[in-house]
CSV table of C-alpha atoms in Angstrom, one decimal:
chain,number,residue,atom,x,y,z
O,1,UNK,CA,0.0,0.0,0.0
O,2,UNK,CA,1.3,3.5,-0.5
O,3,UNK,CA,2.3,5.4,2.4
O,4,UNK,CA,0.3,9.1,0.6
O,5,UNK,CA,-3.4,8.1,-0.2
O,6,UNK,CA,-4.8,9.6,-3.2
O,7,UNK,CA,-7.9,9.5,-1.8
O,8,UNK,CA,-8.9,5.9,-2.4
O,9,UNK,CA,-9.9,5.7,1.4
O,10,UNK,CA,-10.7,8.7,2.9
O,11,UNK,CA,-13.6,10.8,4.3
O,12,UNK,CA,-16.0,10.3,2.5
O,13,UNK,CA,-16.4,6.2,1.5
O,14,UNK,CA,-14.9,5.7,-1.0
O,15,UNK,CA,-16.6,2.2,-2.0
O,16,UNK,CA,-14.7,-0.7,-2.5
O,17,UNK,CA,-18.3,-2.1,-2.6
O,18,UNK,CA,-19.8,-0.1,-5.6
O,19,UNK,CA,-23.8,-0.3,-5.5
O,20,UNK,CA,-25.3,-2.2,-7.8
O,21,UNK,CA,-28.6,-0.7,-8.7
O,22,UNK,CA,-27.4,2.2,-9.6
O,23,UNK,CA,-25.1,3.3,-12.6
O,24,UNK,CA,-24.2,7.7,-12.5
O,25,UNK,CA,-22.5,9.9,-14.4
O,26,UNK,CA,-21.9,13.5,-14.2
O,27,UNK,CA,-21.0,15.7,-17.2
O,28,UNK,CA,-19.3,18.8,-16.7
O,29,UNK,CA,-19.3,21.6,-16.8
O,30,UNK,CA,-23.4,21.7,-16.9
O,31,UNK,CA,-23.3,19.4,-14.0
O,32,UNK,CA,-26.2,17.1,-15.8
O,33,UNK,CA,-26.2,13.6,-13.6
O,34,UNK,CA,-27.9,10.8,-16.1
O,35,UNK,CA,-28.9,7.7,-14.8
O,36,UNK,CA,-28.3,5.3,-17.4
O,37,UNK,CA,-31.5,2.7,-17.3
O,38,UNK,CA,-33.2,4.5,-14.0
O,39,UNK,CA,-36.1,6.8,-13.7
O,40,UNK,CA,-36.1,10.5,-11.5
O,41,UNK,CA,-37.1,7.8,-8.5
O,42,UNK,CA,-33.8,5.9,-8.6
O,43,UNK,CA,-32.0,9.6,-8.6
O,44,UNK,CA,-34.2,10.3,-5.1
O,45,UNK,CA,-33.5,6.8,-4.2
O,46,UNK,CA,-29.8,7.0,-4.5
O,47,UNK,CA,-29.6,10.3,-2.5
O,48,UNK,CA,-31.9,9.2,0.4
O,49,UNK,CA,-29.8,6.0,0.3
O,50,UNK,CA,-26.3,7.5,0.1
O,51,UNK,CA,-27.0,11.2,2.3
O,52,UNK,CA,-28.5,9.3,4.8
O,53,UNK,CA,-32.3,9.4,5.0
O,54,UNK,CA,-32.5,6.0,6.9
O,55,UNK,CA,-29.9,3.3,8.6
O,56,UNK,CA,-29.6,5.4,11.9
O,57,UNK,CA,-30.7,2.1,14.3
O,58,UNK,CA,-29.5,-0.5,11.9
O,59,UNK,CA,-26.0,0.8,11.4
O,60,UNK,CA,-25.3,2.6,15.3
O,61,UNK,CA,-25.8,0.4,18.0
O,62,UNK,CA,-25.9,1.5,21.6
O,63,UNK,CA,-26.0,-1.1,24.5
O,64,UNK,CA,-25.2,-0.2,28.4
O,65,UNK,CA,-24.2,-3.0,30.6
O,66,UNK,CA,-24.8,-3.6,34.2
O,67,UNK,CA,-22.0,-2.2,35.8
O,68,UNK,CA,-22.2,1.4,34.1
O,69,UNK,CA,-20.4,0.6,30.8
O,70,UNK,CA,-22.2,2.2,27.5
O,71,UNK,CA,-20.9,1.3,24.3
O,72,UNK,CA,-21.7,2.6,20.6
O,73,UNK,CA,-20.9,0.0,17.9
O,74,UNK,CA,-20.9,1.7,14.1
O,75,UNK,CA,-22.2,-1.8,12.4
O,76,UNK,CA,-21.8,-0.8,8.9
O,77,UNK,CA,-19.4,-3.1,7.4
O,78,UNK,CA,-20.0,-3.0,3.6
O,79,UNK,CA,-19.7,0.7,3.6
O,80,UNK,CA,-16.4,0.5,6.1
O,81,UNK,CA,-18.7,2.0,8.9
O,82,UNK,CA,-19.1,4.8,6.9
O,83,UNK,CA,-21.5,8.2,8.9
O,84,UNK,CA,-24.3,9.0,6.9
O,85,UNK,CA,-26.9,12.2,8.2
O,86,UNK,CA,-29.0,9.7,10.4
O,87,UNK,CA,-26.5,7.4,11.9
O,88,UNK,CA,-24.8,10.9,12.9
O,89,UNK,CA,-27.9,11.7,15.0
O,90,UNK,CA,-28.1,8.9,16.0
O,91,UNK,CA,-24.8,8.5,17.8
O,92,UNK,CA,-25.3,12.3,18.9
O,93,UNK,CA,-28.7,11.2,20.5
O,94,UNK,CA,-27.2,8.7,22.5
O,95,UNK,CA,-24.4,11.0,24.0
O,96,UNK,CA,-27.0,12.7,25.1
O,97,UNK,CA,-28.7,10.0,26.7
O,98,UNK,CA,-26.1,8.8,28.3
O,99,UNK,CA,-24.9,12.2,29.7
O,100,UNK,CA,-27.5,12.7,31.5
O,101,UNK,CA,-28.3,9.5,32.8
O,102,UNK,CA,-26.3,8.4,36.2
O,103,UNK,CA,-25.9,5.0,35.6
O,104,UNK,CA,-23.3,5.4,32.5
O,105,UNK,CA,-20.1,5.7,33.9
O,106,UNK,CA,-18.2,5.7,30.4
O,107,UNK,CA,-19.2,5.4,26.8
O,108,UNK,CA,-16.9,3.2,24.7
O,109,UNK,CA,-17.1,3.3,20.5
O,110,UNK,CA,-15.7,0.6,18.2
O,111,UNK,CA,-16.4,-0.7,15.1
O,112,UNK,CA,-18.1,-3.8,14.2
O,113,UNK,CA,-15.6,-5.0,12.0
O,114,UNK,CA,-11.5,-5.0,12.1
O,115,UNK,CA,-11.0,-3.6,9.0
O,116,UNK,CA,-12.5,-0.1,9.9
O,117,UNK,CA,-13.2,2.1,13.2
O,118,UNK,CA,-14.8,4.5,10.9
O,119,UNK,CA,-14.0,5.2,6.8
O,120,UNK,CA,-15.6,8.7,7.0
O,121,UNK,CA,-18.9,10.1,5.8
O,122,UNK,CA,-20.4,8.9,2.7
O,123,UNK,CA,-20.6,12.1,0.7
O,124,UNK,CA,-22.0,10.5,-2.5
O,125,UNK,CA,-25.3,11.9,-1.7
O,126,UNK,CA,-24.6,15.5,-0.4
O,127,UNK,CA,-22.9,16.2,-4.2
O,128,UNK,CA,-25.7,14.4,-6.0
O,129,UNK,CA,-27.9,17.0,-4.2
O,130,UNK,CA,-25.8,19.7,-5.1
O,131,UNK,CA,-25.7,19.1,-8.7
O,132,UNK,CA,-29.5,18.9,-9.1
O,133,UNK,CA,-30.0,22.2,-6.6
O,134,UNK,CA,-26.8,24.3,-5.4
O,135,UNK,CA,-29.1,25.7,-2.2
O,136,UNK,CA,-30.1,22.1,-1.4
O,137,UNK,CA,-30.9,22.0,2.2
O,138,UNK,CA,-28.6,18.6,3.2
O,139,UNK,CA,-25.2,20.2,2.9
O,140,UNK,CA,-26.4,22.4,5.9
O,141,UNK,CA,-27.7,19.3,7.5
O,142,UNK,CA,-24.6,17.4,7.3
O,143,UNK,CA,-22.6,19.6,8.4
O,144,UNK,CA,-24.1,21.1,10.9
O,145,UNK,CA,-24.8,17.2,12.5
O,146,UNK,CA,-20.9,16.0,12.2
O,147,UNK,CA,-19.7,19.5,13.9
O,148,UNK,CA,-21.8,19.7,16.4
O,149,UNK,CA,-21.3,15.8,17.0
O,150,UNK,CA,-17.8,16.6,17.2
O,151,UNK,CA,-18.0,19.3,20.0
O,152,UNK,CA,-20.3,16.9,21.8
O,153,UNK,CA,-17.5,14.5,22.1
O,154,UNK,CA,-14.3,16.7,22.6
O,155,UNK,CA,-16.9,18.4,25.8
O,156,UNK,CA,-18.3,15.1,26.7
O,157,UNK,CA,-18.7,15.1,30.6
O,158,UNK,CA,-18.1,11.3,31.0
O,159,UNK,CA,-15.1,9.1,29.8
O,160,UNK,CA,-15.2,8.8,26.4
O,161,UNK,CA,-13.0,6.2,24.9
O,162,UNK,CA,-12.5,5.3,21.0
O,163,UNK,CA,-11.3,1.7,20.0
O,164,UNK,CA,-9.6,2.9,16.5
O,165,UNK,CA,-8.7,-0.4,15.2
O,166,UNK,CA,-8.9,-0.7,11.2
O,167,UNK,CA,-9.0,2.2,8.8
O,168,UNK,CA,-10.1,5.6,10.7
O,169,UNK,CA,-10.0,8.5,8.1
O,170,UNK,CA,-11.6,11.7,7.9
O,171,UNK,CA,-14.9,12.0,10.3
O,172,UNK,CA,-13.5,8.9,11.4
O,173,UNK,CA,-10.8,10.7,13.2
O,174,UNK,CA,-13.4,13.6,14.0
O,175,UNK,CA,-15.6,10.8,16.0
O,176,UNK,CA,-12.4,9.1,18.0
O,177,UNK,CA,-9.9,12.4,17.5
O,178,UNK,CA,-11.5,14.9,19.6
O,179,UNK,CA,-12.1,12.0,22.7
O,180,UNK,CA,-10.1,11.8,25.5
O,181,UNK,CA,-8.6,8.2,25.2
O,182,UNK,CA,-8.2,7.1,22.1
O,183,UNK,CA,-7.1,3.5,21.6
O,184,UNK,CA,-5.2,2.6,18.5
O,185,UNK,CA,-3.7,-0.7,17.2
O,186,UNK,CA,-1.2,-2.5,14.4
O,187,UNK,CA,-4.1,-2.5,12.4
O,188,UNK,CA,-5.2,1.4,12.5
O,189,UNK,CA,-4.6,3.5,9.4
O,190,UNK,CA,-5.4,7.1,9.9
O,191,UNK,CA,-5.3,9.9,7.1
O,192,UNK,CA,-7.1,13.3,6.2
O,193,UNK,CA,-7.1,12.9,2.1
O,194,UNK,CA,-9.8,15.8,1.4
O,195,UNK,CA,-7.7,17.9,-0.3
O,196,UNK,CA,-7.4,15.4,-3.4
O,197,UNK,CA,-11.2,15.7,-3.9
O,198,UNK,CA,-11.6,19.4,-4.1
O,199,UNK,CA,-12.8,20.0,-0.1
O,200,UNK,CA,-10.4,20.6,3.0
O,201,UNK,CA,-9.6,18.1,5.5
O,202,UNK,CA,-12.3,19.2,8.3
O,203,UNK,CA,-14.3,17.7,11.2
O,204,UNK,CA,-11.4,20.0,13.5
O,205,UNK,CA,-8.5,18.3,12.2
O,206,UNK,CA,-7.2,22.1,12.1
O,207,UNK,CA,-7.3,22.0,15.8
O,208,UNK,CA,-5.8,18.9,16.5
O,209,UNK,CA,-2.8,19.5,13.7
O,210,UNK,CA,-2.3,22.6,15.9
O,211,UNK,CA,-1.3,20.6,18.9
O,212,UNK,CA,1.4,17.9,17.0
O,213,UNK,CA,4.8,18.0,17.5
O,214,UNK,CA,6.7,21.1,15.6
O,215,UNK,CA,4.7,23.8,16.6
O,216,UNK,CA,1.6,22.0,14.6
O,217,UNK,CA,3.3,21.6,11.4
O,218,UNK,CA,3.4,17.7,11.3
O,219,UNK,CA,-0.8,18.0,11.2
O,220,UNK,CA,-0.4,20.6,8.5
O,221,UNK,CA,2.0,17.9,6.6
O,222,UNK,CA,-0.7,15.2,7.2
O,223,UNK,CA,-3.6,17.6,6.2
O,224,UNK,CA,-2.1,19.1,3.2
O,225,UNK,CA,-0.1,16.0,1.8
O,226,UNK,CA,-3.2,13.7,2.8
O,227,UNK,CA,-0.2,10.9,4.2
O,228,UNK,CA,-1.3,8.4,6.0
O,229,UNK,CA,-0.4,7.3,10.0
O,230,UNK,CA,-0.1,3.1,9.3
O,231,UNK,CA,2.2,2.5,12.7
O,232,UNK,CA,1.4,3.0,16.2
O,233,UNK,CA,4.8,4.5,17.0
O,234,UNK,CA,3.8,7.4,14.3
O,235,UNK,CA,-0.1,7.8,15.9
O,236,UNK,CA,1.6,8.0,19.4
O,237,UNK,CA,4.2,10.8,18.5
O,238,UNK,CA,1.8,12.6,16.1
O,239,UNK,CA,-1.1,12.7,19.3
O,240,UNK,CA,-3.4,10.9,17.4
O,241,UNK,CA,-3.7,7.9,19.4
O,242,UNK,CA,-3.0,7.8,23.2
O,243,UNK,CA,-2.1,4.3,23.9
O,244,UNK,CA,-1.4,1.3,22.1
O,245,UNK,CA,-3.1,-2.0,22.5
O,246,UNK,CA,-2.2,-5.4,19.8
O,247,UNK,CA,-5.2,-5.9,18.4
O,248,UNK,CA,-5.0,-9.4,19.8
O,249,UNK,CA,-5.7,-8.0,23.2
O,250,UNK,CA,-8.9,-5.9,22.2
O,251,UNK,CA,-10.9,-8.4,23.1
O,252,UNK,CA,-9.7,-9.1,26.5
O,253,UNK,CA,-9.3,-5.2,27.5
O,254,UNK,CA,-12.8,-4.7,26.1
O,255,UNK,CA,-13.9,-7.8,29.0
O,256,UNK,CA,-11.8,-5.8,31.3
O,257,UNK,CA,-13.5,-2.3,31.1
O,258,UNK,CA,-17.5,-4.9,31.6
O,259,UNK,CA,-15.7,-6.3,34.4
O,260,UNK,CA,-14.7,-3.3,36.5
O,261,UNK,CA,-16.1,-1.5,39.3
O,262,UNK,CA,-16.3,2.3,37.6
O,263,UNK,CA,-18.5,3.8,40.3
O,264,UNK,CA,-15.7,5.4,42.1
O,265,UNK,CA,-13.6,7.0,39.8
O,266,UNK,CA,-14.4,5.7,36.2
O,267,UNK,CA,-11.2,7.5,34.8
O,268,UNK,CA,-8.7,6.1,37.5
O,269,UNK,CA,-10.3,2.7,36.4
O,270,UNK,CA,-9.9,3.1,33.0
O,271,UNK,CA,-6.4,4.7,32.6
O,272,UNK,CA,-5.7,1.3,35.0
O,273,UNK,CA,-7.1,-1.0,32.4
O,274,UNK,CA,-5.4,0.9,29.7
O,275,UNK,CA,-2.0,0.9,31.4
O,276,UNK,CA,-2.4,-2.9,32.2
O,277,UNK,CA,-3.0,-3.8,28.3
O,278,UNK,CA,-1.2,-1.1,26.4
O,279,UNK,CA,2.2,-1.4,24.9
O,280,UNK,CA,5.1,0.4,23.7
O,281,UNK,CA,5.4,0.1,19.7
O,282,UNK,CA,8.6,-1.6,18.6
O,283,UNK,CA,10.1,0.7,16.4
O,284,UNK,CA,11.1,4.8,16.8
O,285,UNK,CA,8.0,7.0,14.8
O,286,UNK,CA,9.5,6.9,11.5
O,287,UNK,CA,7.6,11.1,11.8
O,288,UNK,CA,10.4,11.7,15.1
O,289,UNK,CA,13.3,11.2,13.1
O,290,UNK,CA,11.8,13.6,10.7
O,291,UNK,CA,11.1,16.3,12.2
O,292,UNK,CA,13.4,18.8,11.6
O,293,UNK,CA,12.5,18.1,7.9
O,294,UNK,CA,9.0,18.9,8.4
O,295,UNK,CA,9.1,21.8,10.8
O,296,UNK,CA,11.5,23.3,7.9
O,297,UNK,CA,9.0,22.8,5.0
O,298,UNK,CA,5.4,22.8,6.7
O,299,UNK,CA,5.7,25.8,9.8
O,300,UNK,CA,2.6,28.3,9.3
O,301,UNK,CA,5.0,30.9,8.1
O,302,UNK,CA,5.9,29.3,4.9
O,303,UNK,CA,3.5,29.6,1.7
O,304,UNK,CA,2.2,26.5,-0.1
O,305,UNK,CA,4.9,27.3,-3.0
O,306,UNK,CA,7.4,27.8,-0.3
O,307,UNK,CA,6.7,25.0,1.2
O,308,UNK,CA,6.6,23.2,-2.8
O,309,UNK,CA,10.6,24.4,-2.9
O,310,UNK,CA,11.7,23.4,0.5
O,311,UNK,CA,10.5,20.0,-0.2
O,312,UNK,CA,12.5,19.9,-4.0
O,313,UNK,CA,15.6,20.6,-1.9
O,314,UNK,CA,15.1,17.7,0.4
O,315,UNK,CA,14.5,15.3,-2.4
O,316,UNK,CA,17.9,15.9,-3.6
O,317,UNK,CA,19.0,15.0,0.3
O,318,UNK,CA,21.9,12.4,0.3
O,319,UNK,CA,19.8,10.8,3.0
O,320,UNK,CA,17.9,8.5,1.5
O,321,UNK,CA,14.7,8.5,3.7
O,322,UNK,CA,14.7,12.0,3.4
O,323,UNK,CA,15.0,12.0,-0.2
O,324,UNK,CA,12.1,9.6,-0.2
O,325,UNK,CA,9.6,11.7,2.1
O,326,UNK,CA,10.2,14.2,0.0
O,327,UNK,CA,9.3,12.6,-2.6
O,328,UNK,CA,5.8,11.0,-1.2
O,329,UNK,CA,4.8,14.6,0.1
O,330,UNK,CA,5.3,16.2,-3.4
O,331,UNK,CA,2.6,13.3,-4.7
O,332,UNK,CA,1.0,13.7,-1.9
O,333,UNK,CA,0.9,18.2,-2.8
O,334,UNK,CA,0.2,16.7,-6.3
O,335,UNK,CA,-2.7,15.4,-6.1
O,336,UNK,CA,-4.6,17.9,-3.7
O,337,UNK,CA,-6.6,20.8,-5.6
O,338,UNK,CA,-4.1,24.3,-5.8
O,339,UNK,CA,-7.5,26.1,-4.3
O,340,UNK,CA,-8.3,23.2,-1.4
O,341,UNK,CA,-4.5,23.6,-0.4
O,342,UNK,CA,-4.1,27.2,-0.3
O,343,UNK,CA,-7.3,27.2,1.8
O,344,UNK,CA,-5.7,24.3,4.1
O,345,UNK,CA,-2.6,25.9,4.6
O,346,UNK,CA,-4.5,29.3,5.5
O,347,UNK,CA,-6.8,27.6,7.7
O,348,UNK,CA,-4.4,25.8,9.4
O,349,UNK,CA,-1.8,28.5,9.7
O,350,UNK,CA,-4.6,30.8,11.6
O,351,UNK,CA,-5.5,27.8,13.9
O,352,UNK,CA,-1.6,26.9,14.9
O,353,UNK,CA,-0.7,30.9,15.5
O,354,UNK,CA,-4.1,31.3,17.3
O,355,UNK,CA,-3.5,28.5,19.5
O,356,UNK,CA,-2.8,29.5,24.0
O,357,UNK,CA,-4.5,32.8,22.7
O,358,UNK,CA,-7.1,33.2,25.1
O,359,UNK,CA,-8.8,36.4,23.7
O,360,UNK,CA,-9.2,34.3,20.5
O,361,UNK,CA,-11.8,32.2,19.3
O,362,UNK,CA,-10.2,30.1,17.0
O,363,UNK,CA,-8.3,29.2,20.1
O,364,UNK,CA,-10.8,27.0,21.2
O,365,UNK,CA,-12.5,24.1,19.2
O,366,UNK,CA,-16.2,25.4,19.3
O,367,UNK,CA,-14.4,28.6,17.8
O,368,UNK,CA,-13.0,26.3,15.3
O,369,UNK,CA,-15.6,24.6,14.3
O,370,UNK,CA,-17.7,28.0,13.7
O,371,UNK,CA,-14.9,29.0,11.7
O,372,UNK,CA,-14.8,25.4,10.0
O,373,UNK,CA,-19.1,25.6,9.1
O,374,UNK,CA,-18.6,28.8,7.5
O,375,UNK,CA,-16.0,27.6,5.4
O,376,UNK,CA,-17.4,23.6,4.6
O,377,UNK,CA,-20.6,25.7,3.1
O,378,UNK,CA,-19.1,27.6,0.8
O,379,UNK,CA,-16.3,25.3,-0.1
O,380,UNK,CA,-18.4,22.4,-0.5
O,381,UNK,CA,-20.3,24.3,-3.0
O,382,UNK,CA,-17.2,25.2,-5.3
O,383,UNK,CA,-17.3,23.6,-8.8
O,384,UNK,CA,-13.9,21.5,-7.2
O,385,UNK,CA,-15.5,19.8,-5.0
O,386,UNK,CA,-18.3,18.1,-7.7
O,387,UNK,CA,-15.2,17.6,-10.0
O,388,UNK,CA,-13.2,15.7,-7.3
O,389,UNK,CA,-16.3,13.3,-6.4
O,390,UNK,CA,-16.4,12.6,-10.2
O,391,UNK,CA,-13.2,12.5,-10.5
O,392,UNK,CA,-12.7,9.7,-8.0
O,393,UNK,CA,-15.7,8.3,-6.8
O,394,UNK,CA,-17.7,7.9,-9.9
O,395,UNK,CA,-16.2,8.0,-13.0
O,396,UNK,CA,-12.7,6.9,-11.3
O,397,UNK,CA,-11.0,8.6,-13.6
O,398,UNK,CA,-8.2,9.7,-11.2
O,399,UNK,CA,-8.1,12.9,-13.7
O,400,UNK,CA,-9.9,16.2,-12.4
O,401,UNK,CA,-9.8,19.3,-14.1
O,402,UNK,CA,-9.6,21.6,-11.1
O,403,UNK,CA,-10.7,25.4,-11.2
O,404,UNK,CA,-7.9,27.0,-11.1
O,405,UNK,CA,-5.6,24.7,-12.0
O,406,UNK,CA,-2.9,26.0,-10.9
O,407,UNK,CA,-1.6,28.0,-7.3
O,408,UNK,CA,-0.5,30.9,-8.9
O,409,UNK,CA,-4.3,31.4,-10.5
O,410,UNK,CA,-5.6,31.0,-6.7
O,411,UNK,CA,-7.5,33.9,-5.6
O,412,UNK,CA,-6.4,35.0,-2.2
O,413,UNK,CA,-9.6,37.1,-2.1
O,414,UNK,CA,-11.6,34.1,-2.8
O,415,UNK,CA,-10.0,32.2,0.1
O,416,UNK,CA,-10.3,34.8,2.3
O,417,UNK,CA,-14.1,35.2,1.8
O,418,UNK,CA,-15.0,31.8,2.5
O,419,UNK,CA,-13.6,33.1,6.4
O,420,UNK,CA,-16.2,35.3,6.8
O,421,UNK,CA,-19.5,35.5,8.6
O,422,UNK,CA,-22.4,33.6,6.8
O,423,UNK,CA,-24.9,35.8,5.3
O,424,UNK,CA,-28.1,37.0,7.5
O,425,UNK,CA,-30.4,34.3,6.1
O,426,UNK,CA,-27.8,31.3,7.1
O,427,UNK,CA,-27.9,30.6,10.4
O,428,UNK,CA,-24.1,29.9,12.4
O,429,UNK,CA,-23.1,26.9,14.0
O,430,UNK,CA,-24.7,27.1,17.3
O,431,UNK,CA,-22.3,25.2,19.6
């Protein structure tokens, strides 16, 4: 597998398991979507199905055991335990439950299968929407129910702990990211690959890039190069996970947290269990002995083209790992849209400088995630975003014609704008 995903597995599901009943395509630039063989039905059909107008109970699971344990199991396998709209209020509704309710001591999320914690959010739908209406309704919807999901979790008032084992990209890192324990294992696989489809990588990745090693510029690497985390000595260093558990011993530390006595002090128990099951990784983090390379080329003071040359330099390093991340981050650069990565790298920049600022609300992640809405609406809306989707999801052509196609026909103004408050008629994110 390649260590810089092009956005094969990200986000958004991107399907391994291609739905049969339907066959789309989407002609640019008019944005016409025929449905070869399928009436006006199967378009609503396909929408409903892939937005998320149903699968809420079947796909999120939430059982609490005797002794104060809750547990949320995504049980979407096909689909990688991809979020649509109503298994995100779904999983919201139940943190609320269980907040309130005295007899959850802790809420614990996994996966039903071990190839996936949590793919992402299947966007299929939300774009399909947007190409028939540009004010459709559901792109308001789904955002505003993954961000304010995500400030549910990162102010959750009860232990929250996330058992990342498989592939946890995109809103898969917004569900287990923002948590206070967050379990990972050989088998996790994290990345943030939106830029290669036209978007930004979201769900506050901004705010948790800010708090990785070298002054946040190893999460604006992973954001803007869209590399992938595949070892648990690079998830521990980066922040993304917090301890490490072999898979082989999920099970058993799962028995352990139904066994214990949590009515005391839930979060002395659990940081216990953890410590009696975790593990140090073998190796160094691979991202450690790096570093210095990356604080050089990705700090929030350096431009994207800066950023471009200070990698070129380091491929010509007579250190041959060096050389080689160099390389991968250039591909990885190369396959983001110029637009989606000056945006990331402005983002991101504002978030890292804003960061211990108290007077500043981008300092904190409800501020964030204010900032984030304002710009997901508009961004998800630009004519990238459709052409990425096609690009990779449906046609599969690997080929998009981004607008502009180039970073020196980015318009700063136009980046800037997407910052600003939403008009009067749009309401904000109310976190």
């Amino acid at each position: 597998m390649i260590k810089t995903f092009g956005v094969a597995s990200a986000r958004f599901f991107f399907s391994r398991y291609p739905p049969t009943t339907y066959n789309i395509c989407i002609s640019s630039p008019a944005f016409a979507i025929r449905f070869s063989n399928h009436s006006v039905s199967s378009r609503r059909n396909f929408s409903v199905m892939a937005s998320g107008s149903g699968g809420g109970e079947e796909f999120v699971k939430g059982n609490v055991y005797p002794n104060g344990v809750a547990i949320i199991t995504l049980d979407r396998p096909k689909a990688l335990n991809a979020m649509n709209l109503e298994m995100d209020l779904k999983y919201k509704s139940l943190l609320e439950e269980w907040e309130s309710d005295p007899k959850v001591k802790c809420v614990i999320v996994e996966g039903s299968t071990p190839r996936a914690f949590c793919a992402g959010m299947d966007i299929k739908g939300v774009v399909a929407d947007i190409l028939v209406d540009k004010h459709t309704p559901l792109v308001q919807k789904v955002f505003t129910a993954e961000y304010t999901l995500i400030c549910k979790i990162a102010g959750y008032k009860k232990p929250y702990i996330s058992l990342m084992d498989g592939i946890t990209m995109g809103f898969g890192l917004g569900l287990s990211g923002h948590g206070r324990y967050r379990v990972i294992t050989e088998r996790t696989v994290l990345a943030m690959p939106e830029n290669g489809i036209g978007l930004f990588p979201d769900v506050g990745f901004s705010y948790i890039a800010a708090h990785t090693p070298g002054r946040g510029s190893v999460g604006a690497y992973l954001g803007m190069t869209g590399r992938r985390v595949s070892t648990p000595s690079d998830a521990l260093f980066v922040g993304l996970g917090t301890h490490y558990v072999p898979s082989g011993k999920l099970a058993s530390v799962k028995q352990a947290f139904l066994s214990a006595d949590l009515s005391k002090d839930p979060h002395q128990d659990i940081q216990s269990t953890l410590s009696e099951y975790s593990s140090d990784p073998d190796s160094e983090a691979h991202l450690k002995r790096l570093l210095p390379q990356i604080e050089t080329a990705f700090s929030a003071s350096k431009s994207v083209k800066e950023t471009i040359e200070e990698l070129k330099k380091y491929q010509r390093s007579t250190d041959a790992s060096v050389a080689e991340w160099a390389k991968e981050a250039l591909q990885g650069l190369g396959k983001g849209a110029p637009f989606s990565l000056y945006l990331t790298h402005e983002y991101f920049s504002k978030v890292a400088c804003d960061m211990g600022k108290t007077d500043n609300e981008m300092a904190t992640l409800n501020g964030v995630m204010k900032t984030e809405y304002r710009i997901a609406l508009r961004a998800a809306l630009r004519g990238d975003f459709t052409e990425g989707v096609r690009a990779v999801l449906i046609d599969k052509d690997q080929n998009p014609k981004w607008k502009p196609a180039s970073l020196d026909e980015v318009d700063e103004t136009e980046v800037d704008a997407l910052f600003k408050p939403l008009s009067p008629e749009v309401e904000e994110l109310n976190v």
